[in-house]
Coordinates of C-alpha atoms in Angstrom, one line a residue:
M1083 CA -134.6 -97.6 -7.1
A1084 CA -135.1 -100.5 -8.9
E1085 CA -134.5 -103.7 -7.0
D1086 CA -132.3 -106.5 -8.6
E1087 CA -134.1 -109.8 -9.1
K1088 CA -132.9 -111.8 -5.7
P1089 CA -130.8 -112.0 -3.4
I1090 CA -127.0 -112.9 -4.4
F1091 CA -124.1 -114.7 -2.0
A1092 CA -121.7 -112.5 -2.7
L1093 CA -120.9 -109.3 -4.7
I1094 CA -117.9 -107.7 -5.7
V1095 CA -117.0 -105.2 -6.5
G1096 CA -114.1 -104.6 -8.9
G1097 CA -113.6 -106.4 -12.5
G1098 CA -109.9 -106.7 -12.0
P1099 CA -107.6 -110.1 -11.4
I1100 CA -108.6 -110.2 -8.0
G1101 CA -112.4 -109.7 -8.5
I1102 CA -112.7 -112.6 -11.0
T1103 CA -110.2 -114.6 -8.9
T1104 CA -112.2 -114.4 -5.7
A1105 CA -115.6 -115.2 -8.3
L1106 CA -114.0 -118.1 -8.7
A1107 CA -112.7 -118.9 -5.5
L1108 CA -115.9 -119.2 -4.4
A1109 CA -117.6 -121.1 -7.5
R1110 CA -115.2 -123.9 -6.6
F1111 CA -116.7 -123.9 -2.7
G1112 CA -120.4 -124.1 -5.0
Y1113 CA -121.0 -120.5 -3.9
R1114 CA -122.9 -117.7 -6.5
S1115 CA -121.5 -114.6 -6.9
L1116 CA -121.7 -111.4 -9.1
V1117 CA -118.8 -109.4 -10.2
L1118 CA -119.3 -105.1 -11.0
E1119 CA -117.0 -103.7 -13.7
R1120 CA -117.7 -99.5 -14.2
H1121 CA -115.9 -99.7 -17.2
A1122 CA -117.2 -100.8 -20.2
E1123 CA -114.0 -102.1 -21.4
R1124 CA -110.8 -103.0 -20.4
L1125 CA -108.0 -100.5 -19.8
G1126 CA -105.4 -100.5 -22.7
Q1127 CA -102.3 -101.1 -20.7
P1128 CA -101.2 -104.3 -20.0
K1129 CA -100.2 -103.7 -16.6
A1130 CA -99.0 -106.5 -14.2
H1131 CA -97.1 -108.8 -15.9
F1132 CA -95.2 -111.3 -12.9
L1133 CA -96.9 -114.3 -11.7
N1134 CA -94.7 -115.9 -8.8
S1135 CA -94.7 -119.3 -7.5
R1136 CA -97.2 -119.3 -4.8
T1137 CA -99.8 -117.2 -7.2
L1138 CA -99.5 -120.5 -9.6
E1139 CA -100.0 -122.9 -7.2
I1140 CA -103.3 -121.2 -5.6
Y1141 CA -104.4 -121.1 -9.5
R1142 CA -103.2 -124.8 -9.7
Q1143 CA -105.9 -125.5 -6.6
L1144 CA -108.4 -123.6 -8.4
G1145 CA -108.3 -126.2 -11.0
L1146 CA -106.7 -123.5 -13.5
D1147 CA -104.8 -125.3 -16.7
M1148 CA -102.1 -122.1 -16.8
S1149 CA -100.7 -123.7 -20.1
P1150 CA -102.5 -122.0 -22.5
L1151 CA -101.6 -118.8 -20.3
R1152 CA -97.7 -120.1 -20.3
K1153 CA -98.1 -119.3 -24.3
C1154 CA -99.3 -116.5 -24.1
G1155 CA -96.5 -115.0 -22.5
L1156 CA -93.0 -114.3 -22.5
Q1157 CA -91.3 -117.6 -23.1
P1158 CA -88.3 -118.7 -20.3
D1159 CA -85.7 -118.4 -22.9
E1160 CA -86.7 -114.6 -23.7
A1161 CA -87.0 -113.8 -19.8
D1162 CA -84.0 -114.3 -19.0
A1163 CA -82.7 -111.1 -17.7
V1164 CA -83.3 -108.2 -16.1
R1165 CA -80.6 -105.8 -17.7
F1166 CA -79.2 -102.4 -17.3
V1167 CA -78.3 -100.1 -19.9
S1168 CA -77.3 -96.7 -21.1
S1169 CA -80.3 -98.2 -23.7
M1170 CA -81.1 -101.7 -25.4
T1171 CA -78.7 -100.9 -28.3
G1172 CA -76.1 -99.0 -25.9
V1173 CA -73.5 -100.1 -23.4
E1174 CA -74.9 -102.9 -20.7
F1175 CA -73.8 -101.8 -17.2
G1176 CA -74.7 -105.4 -16.1
F1177 CA -77.4 -107.6 -15.6
I1178 CA -79.3 -109.7 -13.4
D1179 CA -80.4 -113.5 -14.0
F1180 CA -84.3 -113.8 -13.9
R1181 CA -84.9 -117.5 -14.0
Q1182 CA -86.3 -118.6 -11.1
N1183 CA -87.5 -122.4 -9.5
E1184 CA -86.5 -123.9 -13.2
D1185 CA -85.7 -127.0 -11.2
Q1186 CA -89.1 -127.1 -9.6
V1187 CA -87.3 -127.7 -6.0
I1188 CA -89.1 -124.9 -3.9
S1189 CA -92.5 -125.3 -6.2
P1190 CA -93.8 -127.1 -8.5
E1191 CA -94.9 -123.9 -10.6
V1192 CA -92.2 -122.2 -12.7
P1193 CA -93.3 -118.8 -12.1
F1194 CA -93.6 -116.4 -15.5
N1195 CA -94.6 -113.3 -17.4
V1196 CA -97.8 -112.4 -18.7
A1197 CA -99.6 -109.2 -19.4
Q1198 CA -102.1 -108.3 -17.0
P1199 CA -105.1 -108.8 -20.1
Y1200 CA -104.5 -112.7 -21.4
L1201 CA -104.5 -113.5 -17.2
E1202 CA -108.1 -111.7 -16.9
D1203 CA -109.4 -113.4 -20.5
V1204 CA -108.4 -117.2 -19.0
L1205 CA -109.8 -116.2 -15.2
L1206 CA -113.3 -114.9 -16.6
S1207 CA -113.6 -117.5 -19.0
A1208 CA -112.7 -120.2 -16.1
A1209 CA -115.1 -118.3 -13.7
L1210 CA -118.0 -118.0 -16.2
A1211 CA -117.2 -122.1 -17.1
T1212 CA -118.7 -122.9 -13.0
G1213 CA -121.9 -121.6 -13.8
K1214 CA -121.9 -119.5 -10.9
V1215 CA -120.7 -116.1 -11.4
E1216 CA -121.9 -113.5 -13.4
Y1217 CA -120.1 -110.1 -14.9
R1218 CA -121.5 -107.0 -15.9
R1219 CA -119.7 -104.1 -17.1
M1220 CA -121.0 -100.3 -16.9
Y1221 CA -122.1 -101.4 -12.8
E1222 CA -120.9 -98.4 -10.5
W1223 CA -121.0 -99.5 -7.4
K1224 CA -122.1 -96.1 -5.3
D1225 CA -122.9 -97.2 -1.4
C1226 CA -124.3 -99.9 1.0
T1227 CA -126.2 -100.7 4.2
E1228 CA -127.9 -103.2 6.0
S1229 CA -131.2 -104.4 6.0
V1230 CA -132.9 -106.3 9.2
E1231 CA -132.5 -109.2 8.3
G1232 CA -128.6 -109.1 7.9
L1233 CA -128.3 -108.3 3.9
I1234 CA -125.6 -106.2 2.4
L1235 CA -128.0 -103.4 0.0
S1236 CA -125.8 -102.2 -2.2
E1237 CA -126.3 -99.0 -4.4
V1238 CA -125.5 -99.9 -7.9
L1239 CA -125.5 -97.4 -11.1
R1240 CA -126.4 -98.7 -13.7
R1241 CA -125.0 -96.8 -16.9
T1242 CA -127.3 -98.2 -20.0
P1243 CA -129.5 -97.5 -18.8
N1244 CA -128.7 -94.6 -16.4
T1245 CA -130.5 -96.1 -13.3
T1246 CA -129.7 -96.6 -9.7
I1247 CA -131.0 -100.2 -8.7
T1248 CA -130.2 -102.3 -5.5
I1249 CA -128.7 -105.3 -5.4
K1250 CA -128.6 -107.5 -2.1
S1251 CA -125.9 -109.8 -0.8
K1252 CA -125.0 -111.7 2.0
Y1253 CA -121.1 -111.2 1.9
L1254 CA -119.7 -107.9 0.0
I1255 CA -116.1 -108.1 -1.6
A1256 CA -114.1 -105.0 -2.4
C1257 CA -111.7 -105.6 -5.1
D1258 CA -111.7 -102.2 -7.0
G1259 CA -108.5 -100.7 -6.6
A1260 CA -106.0 -98.7 -4.8
N1261 CA -108.8 -96.0 -5.0
S1262 CA -111.3 -98.0 -3.8
R1263 CA -114.6 -96.4 -3.2
A1264 CA -116.4 -98.9 -1.2
R1265 CA -113.1 -99.1 1.0
E1266 CA -114.4 -95.5 1.9
K1267 CA -117.8 -96.3 2.3
L1268 CA -117.2 -99.0 4.6
D1269 CA -115.4 -96.9 7.0
I1270 CA -112.0 -98.4 6.7
K1271 CA -108.9 -96.5 6.9
F1272 CA -105.9 -96.7 4.2
G1273 CA -102.8 -94.8 5.4
P1274 CA -99.4 -94.8 4.7
A1275 CA -97.9 -98.3 5.3
L1276 CA -94.5 -97.5 6.7
G1277 CA -95.5 -94.7 8.7
G1278 CA -94.6 -91.1 8.5
Q1279 CA -96.5 -88.5 5.6
Q1280 CA -97.9 -90.3 3.3
E1281 CA -95.2 -90.5 0.1
I1282 CA -97.2 -90.1 -3.4
L1283 CA -94.8 -91.2 -6.4
H1284 CA -96.0 -89.9 -10.0
Y1285 CA -95.5 -91.7 -12.6
A1286 CA -96.4 -91.7 -16.5
S1287 CA -95.8 -94.6 -19.0
V1288 CA -96.7 -95.3 -23.0
H1289 CA -98.0 -98.8 -24.4
F1290 CA -96.3 -99.4 -27.4
S1291 CA -96.2 -101.5 -30.5
A1292 CA -92.6 -102.2 -32.2
D1293 CA -90.6 -105.5 -33.3
L1294 CA -87.9 -105.8 -30.9
S1295 CA -87.1 -109.7 -30.9
H1296 CA -83.8 -109.1 -32.5
L1297 CA -82.6 -107.7 -29.8
R1298 CA -80.8 -109.1 -26.9
T1299 CA -83.4 -111.3 -24.4
G1300 CA -84.7 -109.5 -21.3
V1301 CA -88.1 -109.1 -19.5
L1302 CA -87.0 -105.5 -17.9
W1303 CA -84.8 -103.1 -19.4
F1304 CA -83.7 -100.6 -16.5
V1305 CA -82.6 -97.6 -18.5
L1306 CA -80.4 -95.7 -16.6
N1307 CA -78.6 -91.9 -17.7
R1308 CA -77.4 -89.0 -15.9
D1309 CA -80.6 -86.7 -15.7
K1310 CA -83.3 -89.5 -16.4
M1311 CA -84.5 -93.4 -15.3
G1312 CA -87.0 -95.3 -17.2
V1313 CA -88.1 -98.8 -17.4
L1314 CA -89.2 -100.9 -20.6
I1315 CA -91.5 -104.1 -19.8
A1316 CA -90.9 -106.6 -22.5
Y1317 CA -94.6 -108.2 -22.7
D1318 CA -94.1 -109.6 -26.3
R1319 CA -91.0 -108.6 -27.7
A1320 CA -92.3 -109.0 -31.4
K1321 CA -95.2 -106.2 -30.5
S1322 CA -95.7 -105.6 -26.7
W1323 CA -93.9 -103.0 -24.8
V1324 CA -94.6 -100.6 -21.9
F1325 CA -92.0 -97.6 -20.8
F1326 CA -92.3 -95.9 -17.7
H1327 CA -90.9 -93.9 -15.8
P1328 CA -90.8 -91.3 -12.4
Y1329 CA -91.4 -87.9 -12.9
N1330 CA -91.7 -84.6 -10.8
P1331 CA -95.1 -82.8 -11.4
E1332 CA -93.7 -79.3 -10.6
L1333 CA -91.1 -79.6 -13.0
T1334 CA -92.9 -81.9 -15.7
P1335 CA -96.5 -80.6 -15.9
K1336 CA -98.5 -83.2 -17.0
A1337 CA -99.8 -81.5 -20.0
T1338 CA -96.3 -82.0 -21.3
L1339 CA -96.8 -85.7 -21.4
T1340 CA -97.5 -86.2 -24.8
S1341 CA -97.0 -88.6 -27.5
E1342 CA -94.2 -86.6 -28.7
Y1343 CA -92.8 -86.5 -25.7
F1344 CA -92.8 -90.5 -24.8
R1345 CA -92.0 -90.8 -28.7
G1346 CA -88.6 -89.2 -27.9
L1347 CA -88.5 -91.0 -24.9
V1348 CA -88.6 -94.7 -26.1
F1349 CA -85.9 -93.9 -29.2
E1350 CA -84.0 -92.6 -26.9
A1351 CA -84.4 -95.6 -24.3
I1352 CA -84.0 -98.0 -27.2
G1353 CA -81.2 -96.5 -29.0
Y1354 CA -83.2 -95.5 -32.3
G1355 CA -86.6 -95.0 -33.7
P1356 CA -88.0 -97.6 -35.0
A1357 CA -90.3 -97.6 -37.8
D1358 CA -93.0 -99.8 -36.8
Y1359 CA -93.0 -97.7 -33.3
R1360 CA -96.9 -97.1 -33.1
E1361 CA -98.8 -95.4 -29.7
L1362 CA -101.1 -98.1 -28.0
G1363 CA -101.9 -95.6 -25.4
I1364 CA -100.3 -93.4 -22.3
T1365 CA -101.5 -93.6 -18.7
I1366 CA -100.5 -91.4 -16.1
W1367 CA -100.5 -92.1 -12.9
T1368 CA -99.6 -92.4 -9.0
T1369 CA -99.1 -94.5 -5.9
S1370 CA -97.8 -95.0 -2.8
P1371 CA -97.2 -97.5 0.2
R1372 CA -100.7 -97.9 1.6
L1373 CA -102.1 -100.7 3.7
A1374 CA -106.3 -100.8 4.8
E1375 CA -106.4 -100.5 8.7
T1376 CA -108.5 -104.0 8.7
Y1377 CA -110.2 -106.2 5.6
R1378 CA -112.6 -106.1 7.5
S1379 CA -115.4 -103.6 7.6
P1380 CA -115.9 -102.3 11.1
K1381 CA -119.3 -101.2 9.9
L1382 CA -120.5 -104.5 7.8
R1383 CA -119.3 -107.6 9.1
N1384 CA -120.0 -109.3 6.0
A1385 CA -117.8 -106.8 4.3
F1386 CA -114.1 -107.4 3.4
L1387 CA -111.2 -105.9 1.4
A1388 CA -108.8 -108.0 -1.2
G1389 CA -106.0 -106.9 -3.7
D1390 CA -105.2 -103.1 -4.0
A1391 CA -108.0 -101.8 -2.3
A1392 CA -106.2 -103.5 1.0
H1393 CA -102.5 -102.7 0.1
S1394 CA -100.6 -100.3 -2.5
F1395 CA -97.4 -101.1 -3.4
P1396 CA -94.5 -99.0 -5.6
P1397 CA -94.1 -100.4 -9.0
T1398 CA -90.8 -102.3 -7.7
G1399 CA -91.0 -106.3 -7.2
G1400 CA -94.0 -107.1 -8.8
L1401 CA -95.8 -108.1 -5.5
G1402 CA -99.3 -106.0 -5.8
V1403 CA -101.4 -109.1 -8.1
N1404 CA -99.4 -111.7 -6.3
S1405 CA -100.2 -111.0 -3.1
G1406 CA -104.3 -109.6 -4.2
V1407 CA -104.1 -113.7 -5.1
A1408 CA -103.5 -115.0 -1.5
D1409 CA -105.6 -112.9 -0.1
V1410 CA -108.5 -113.8 -1.9
Q1411 CA -107.3 -117.5 -1.2
N1412 CA -107.3 -116.7 2.6
L1413 CA -110.7 -114.7 2.5
A1414 CA -112.5 -117.8 0.4
W1415 CA -111.9 -120.6 2.5
K1416 CA -112.8 -118.7 5.8
I1417 CA -116.0 -118.0 4.0
H1418 CA -116.8 -121.7 3.6
A1419 CA -115.5 -122.4 7.0
V1420 CA -118.1 -120.4 8.4
E1421 CA -120.9 -121.1 5.8
E1422 CA -120.2 -124.8 6.8
G1423 CA -120.3 -124.1 10.3
W1424 CA -117.2 -125.0 11.5
V1425 CA -116.4 -121.9 13.0
R1426 CA -118.9 -118.9 14.2
P1427 CA -118.4 -115.9 12.2
T1428 CA -115.6 -114.0 13.8
F1429 CA -113.3 -116.5 12.5
I1430 CA -112.9 -114.5 9.2
D1431 CA -111.3 -111.7 11.5
D1432 CA -108.1 -113.9 11.0
L1433 CA -107.7 -112.2 7.6
S1434 CA -106.3 -109.0 9.0
T1435 CA -104.5 -110.7 11.5
E1436 CA -102.5 -112.9 8.8
R1437 CA -102.8 -111.1 5.4
R1438 CA -101.8 -107.1 6.8
P1439 CA -98.3 -108.5 8.0
V1440 CA -97.8 -110.2 4.9
A1441 CA -98.5 -106.6 3.1
L1442 CA -96.7 -104.7 4.7
A1443 CA -93.4 -107.0 4.5
N1444 CA -94.5 -106.1 1.0
A1445 CA -94.7 -102.8 1.1
R1446 CA -91.2 -102.5 3.2
Q1447 CA -89.4 -104.4 0.6
S1448 CA -91.1 -102.8 -2.5
K1449 CA -89.6 -99.8 -1.0
I1450 CA -86.2 -101.0 -0.1
N1451 CA -86.1 -101.9 -4.0
E1452 CA -87.1 -98.6 -5.4
G1453 CA -84.6 -97.2 -3.3
K1454 CA -82.0 -99.3 -4.4
I1455 CA -82.5 -98.7 -8.0
F1456 CA -82.2 -95.4 -7.5
R1457 CA -78.4 -95.9 -5.4
L1458 CA -77.5 -98.0 -8.2
A1459 CA -78.3 -95.0 -10.9
S1460 CA -75.8 -92.7 -8.5
A1461 CA -73.4 -95.6 -8.0
I1462 CA -73.6 -95.6 -12.4
F1463 CA -73.1 -91.8 -12.9
K1464 CA -70.4 -90.9 -9.6
G1465 CA -67.8 -89.2 -11.0
G1466 CA -69.4 -87.8 -14.2
S1467 CA -67.7 -90.1 -17.1
K1468 CA -69.7 -91.2 -19.8
P1469 CA -71.2 -94.7 -19.7
E1470 CA -68.4 -96.3 -22.0
E1471 CA -65.8 -94.4 -20.1
L1472 CA -67.1 -95.8 -16.8
M1473 CA -67.2 -99.5 -18.2
A1474 CA -63.5 -99.1 -19.3
D1475 CA -62.4 -98.5 -15.8
P1476 CA -62.1 -101.3 -13.4
A1477 CA -62.6 -99.4 -10.4
S1478 CA -66.2 -98.1 -11.8
R1479 CA -67.0 -101.1 -13.2
L1480 CA -66.1 -102.7 -9.8
R1481 CA -68.5 -100.3 -8.0
I1482 CA -70.9 -100.7 -10.8
Q1483 CA -71.3 -104.5 -10.6
E1484 CA -71.6 -104.3 -6.5
A1485 CA -74.4 -102.0 -6.9
I1486 CA -76.4 -104.1 -9.3
D1487 CA -75.4 -107.5 -7.2
D1488 CA -77.3 -105.5 -4.1
N1489 CA -80.6 -105.2 -6.1
W1490 CA -80.2 -109.3 -6.5
E1491 CA -83.3 -109.7 -4.1
H1492 CA -85.4 -107.5 -5.9
F1493 CA -85.8 -109.8 -8.6
Q1494 CA -85.2 -112.9 -7.0
A1495 CA -87.6 -113.3 -3.8
P1496 CA -88.5 -116.8 -3.4
N1497 CA -89.0 -116.2 0.7
L1498 CA -91.5 -113.1 0.1
Q1499 CA -93.4 -115.2 -2.2
L1500 CA -93.3 -118.8 -0.6
G1501 CA -91.9 -118.0 3.0
Y1502 CA -94.5 -116.2 5.0
V1503 CA -95.7 -117.6 8.2
Y1504 CA -98.6 -116.3 9.4
G1505 CA -99.0 -115.3 13.1
R1506 CA -95.0 -115.1 12.5
D1507 CA -92.1 -112.1 11.5
Y1508 CA -89.9 -112.5 8.0
I1509 CA -86.8 -114.0 9.6
R1510 CA -84.8 -114.2 6.7
G1511 CA -84.0 -112.1 3.9
P1512 CA -86.6 -111.9 0.2
A1513 CA -84.5 -114.5 -1.3
D1514 CA -83.6 -116.6 1.8
Y1515 CA -85.9 -118.9 2.0
I1516 CA -85.9 -122.6 3.7
K1517 CA -88.5 -125.8 4.0
E1518 CA -90.0 -125.3 7.7
L1519 CA -92.5 -127.6 9.4
V1520 CA -94.0 -124.6 11.7
P1521 CA -97.6 -123.5 12.1
G1522 CA -98.2 -121.0 10.0
A1523 CA -96.1 -121.6 7.0
R1524 CA -97.1 -123.1 3.7
L1525 CA -96.7 -126.4 3.3
A1526 CA -93.3 -127.1 1.4
H1527 CA -93.8 -128.8 -2.3
Y1528 CA -92.0 -132.3 -3.1
W1529 CA -92.7 -134.7 -5.8
L1530 CA -94.8 -137.2 -4.8
S1531 CA -96.6 -140.2 -6.7
L1532 CA -100.3 -140.7 -6.3
Q1533 CA -101.6 -143.5 -8.1
G1534 CA -99.0 -143.2 -10.7
R1535 CA -98.5 -139.9 -11.2
Q1536 CA -96.4 -137.6 -10.4
V1537 CA -97.7 -134.7 -8.1
S1538 CA -96.6 -132.2 -5.9
S1539 CA -97.7 -132.3 -2.0
L1540 CA -99.4 -129.3 -2.1
D1541 CA -101.7 -131.2 -4.3
L1542 CA -102.9 -133.6 -1.6
I1543 CA -104.3 -130.1 -0.1
S1544 CA -107.8 -130.4 -1.7
G1545 CA -108.8 -126.6 -0.7
D1546 CA -112.1 -127.4 0.5
K1547 CA -111.0 -129.8 3.9
F1548 CA -108.3 -130.0 6.0
V1549 CA -105.6 -132.6 5.8
L1550 CA -103.4 -134.6 7.7
M1551 CA -100.1 -135.7 6.2
T1552 CA -99.4 -139.1 8.0
P1553 CA -96.2 -141.9 7.9
E1554 CA -97.1 -145.4 7.1
G1555 CA -98.9 -146.9 9.3
F1556 CA -100.3 -144.3 11.0
T1557 CA -103.9 -145.0 11.2
E1558 CA -106.7 -147.2 9.2
L1559 CA -108.7 -143.5 9.2
K1560 CA -109.4 -142.4 5.8
E1561 CA -111.1 -139.4 7.1
F1562 CA -112.3 -137.9 10.2
T1563 CA -114.8 -135.3 11.7
V1564 CA -113.8 -132.5 14.3
V1565 CA -116.4 -129.7 15.5
E1566 CA -118.2 -131.2 12.2
T1567 CA -115.0 -130.6 10.1
P1568 CA -113.6 -132.9 7.9
V1569 CA -109.9 -134.3 7.6
V1570 CA -108.8 -136.3 5.1
V1571 CA -106.3 -138.2 6.2
Q1572 CA -103.2 -138.6 3.0
Q1573 CA -101.1 -141.5 4.6
L1574 CA -98.0 -142.5 3.3
T1575 CA -97.5 -145.8 1.0
R1576 CA -101.8 -146.1 1.3
D1577 CA -102.8 -142.9 -0.5
F1578 CA -99.4 -142.0 -1.6
E1579 CA -95.4 -142.7 -2.3
D1580 CA -92.5 -141.1 -1.8
I1581 CA -90.8 -140.6 -4.8
D1582 CA -87.1 -140.0 -3.6
G1583 CA -87.2 -140.2 -0.1
S1584 CA -87.1 -136.6 0.4
W1585 CA -90.3 -136.5 1.8
A1586 CA -89.5 -138.7 4.4
A1587 CA -86.4 -136.8 5.3
F1588 CA -88.5 -133.7 5.6
M1589 CA -91.1 -135.1 8.0
A1590 CA -88.6 -135.8 10.3
Q1591 CA -87.9 -132.8 11.0
A1592 CA -91.1 -132.6 12.6
E1593 CA -89.6 -135.2 15.6
P1594 CA -91.5 -136.5 18.4
A1595 CA -94.2 -135.9 16.2
S1596 CA -94.9 -137.9 13.2
S1597 CA -98.0 -135.7 11.0
V1598 CA -98.9 -132.6 9.9
L1599 CA -102.5 -131.1 10.1
V1600 CA -102.8 -128.7 6.9
R1601 CA -105.5 -126.1 6.6
P1602 CA -107.7 -125.9 3.3
D1603 CA -105.3 -123.1 1.7
Q1604 CA -102.0 -125.1 2.2
H1605 CA -100.7 -123.5 5.4
I1606 CA -99.9 -125.7 8.7
V1607 CA -101.9 -125.7 11.5
G1608 CA -99.6 -128.4 13.5
L1609 CA -97.6 -131.0 14.3
V1610 CA -99.3 -133.9 15.9
D1611 CA -98.3 -137.6 16.6
S1612 CA -101.8 -139.2 17.0
I1613 CA -105.2 -139.2 15.6
E1614 CA -105.9 -138.0 19.1
A1615 CA -103.7 -135.2 19.1
A1616 CA -105.0 -134.0 15.7
T1617 CA -108.7 -133.8 17.0
S1618 CA -107.5 -131.5 20.0
M1619 CA -105.6 -129.3 18.1
L1620 CA -108.1 -129.0 15.7
S1621 CA -110.6 -128.3 17.8
A1622 CA -108.5 -125.7 19.8
Y1623 CA -107.7 -124.2 16.1
L1624 CA -111.7 -123.5 15.0
Q1625 CA -112.8 -122.2 18.1
S1626 CA -109.7 -119.8 18.3
A1627 CA -111.4 -117.2 17.1
N1628 CA -114.9 -118.0 18.7

């Protein structure tokens, strides 16, 4: 067995968006990583399509310019609605407004829709540009052990030529998806997120090209008929679409899911057969709400999970990639804290403590969303009438609209995306986001002025240090140290300005405290009224897992 050249800081298993984001986040702290991807080429289907505000805030903190990516995705005026129809050209039962945070009140970043391959291209370009990241295709991670020096020795199959090599790394981060081989080898259990028997959900999808830009705008089209249901996803209304539907393999054997089968379903879902229809790929897949028992290996303490390797959700809510990006942010700064000597290695145990409850809430909401969609289909066809007859009847129309309204939180869930508080259960519904000044909450977004530029309050948290945000005249210090941990002071008027008084009004909620201590990942440590109190609070926090 050959050995790779020299030990690396982090070996990342899985070259999708979460693996690349991990490499980018570590590179920002100056750490080198090697990303291994077992496939020779990217898988064909566009997959994930929705980037929520929190994900974009994290990429913003990593220094990514998202404007080129926004141009690749559906424009806001095209991604304006989720439609419930008998077909794209048939009866519309109703719609839900999909526009989100366009006034940028709750976040500096407006969510948008873009195909996963475009996201991966932007992420990989940014990661490689750091000079700290190497990306290898056709390298399959097999197993690992620990050396006497404490390094992780990974056995890797290099497909060209077909040889097995050993790669040494200080850290191993598994981002290799729901069917993660690394998770299994790291002795991490992966079971039903919601308890009970594991429910396997079967889906079949086709990626196709057709120009449907002349039809009504929308990002998702739920095609509901008496005997079947499917979803059309618009990635590019002029050329790139996916149609997927749940199926029962006992009633519809996998062998029957052919090009002809999908061609018929797609034409039925559209309402006619586009002359320019071209199949780009078929994917048969399964999923279920599953959750890892821990995100840190009990076998190798410097091995971790992130993304779908740690949690798996039904495709109802757009929560998979978005959850994974937040996993990475949480893990990366804690690794940096250990490497800088701010904390002991046990501090990273908090990764599981903080991120598992978020994944559990997301799994629960995905399952709720799925159930509401099926109940909507039942509500529409209760009574047996045709779609046209149903919509002509006031009582039926009211029943259908109520069922559609019940799906609102599926597509408008800012509290699920922004309102999770580490160390506390969700106390409001998915749509009911409220800006809070409590430990564990994400720092609220307000527009401020910094050296004449409009910035978000979140932009004052650079990602590599703790930050104390204070009122005017609080201290003469611009930075101080707690247990060898640097803390930057951001003081009103001296360092930034409150554009319209909204920041000061928000901070007034902290009384009798006046300042907020914020972690590198933009989550709040706590509220204080003096430098001494901040020092004491941060010292206790850094030693909490020691």
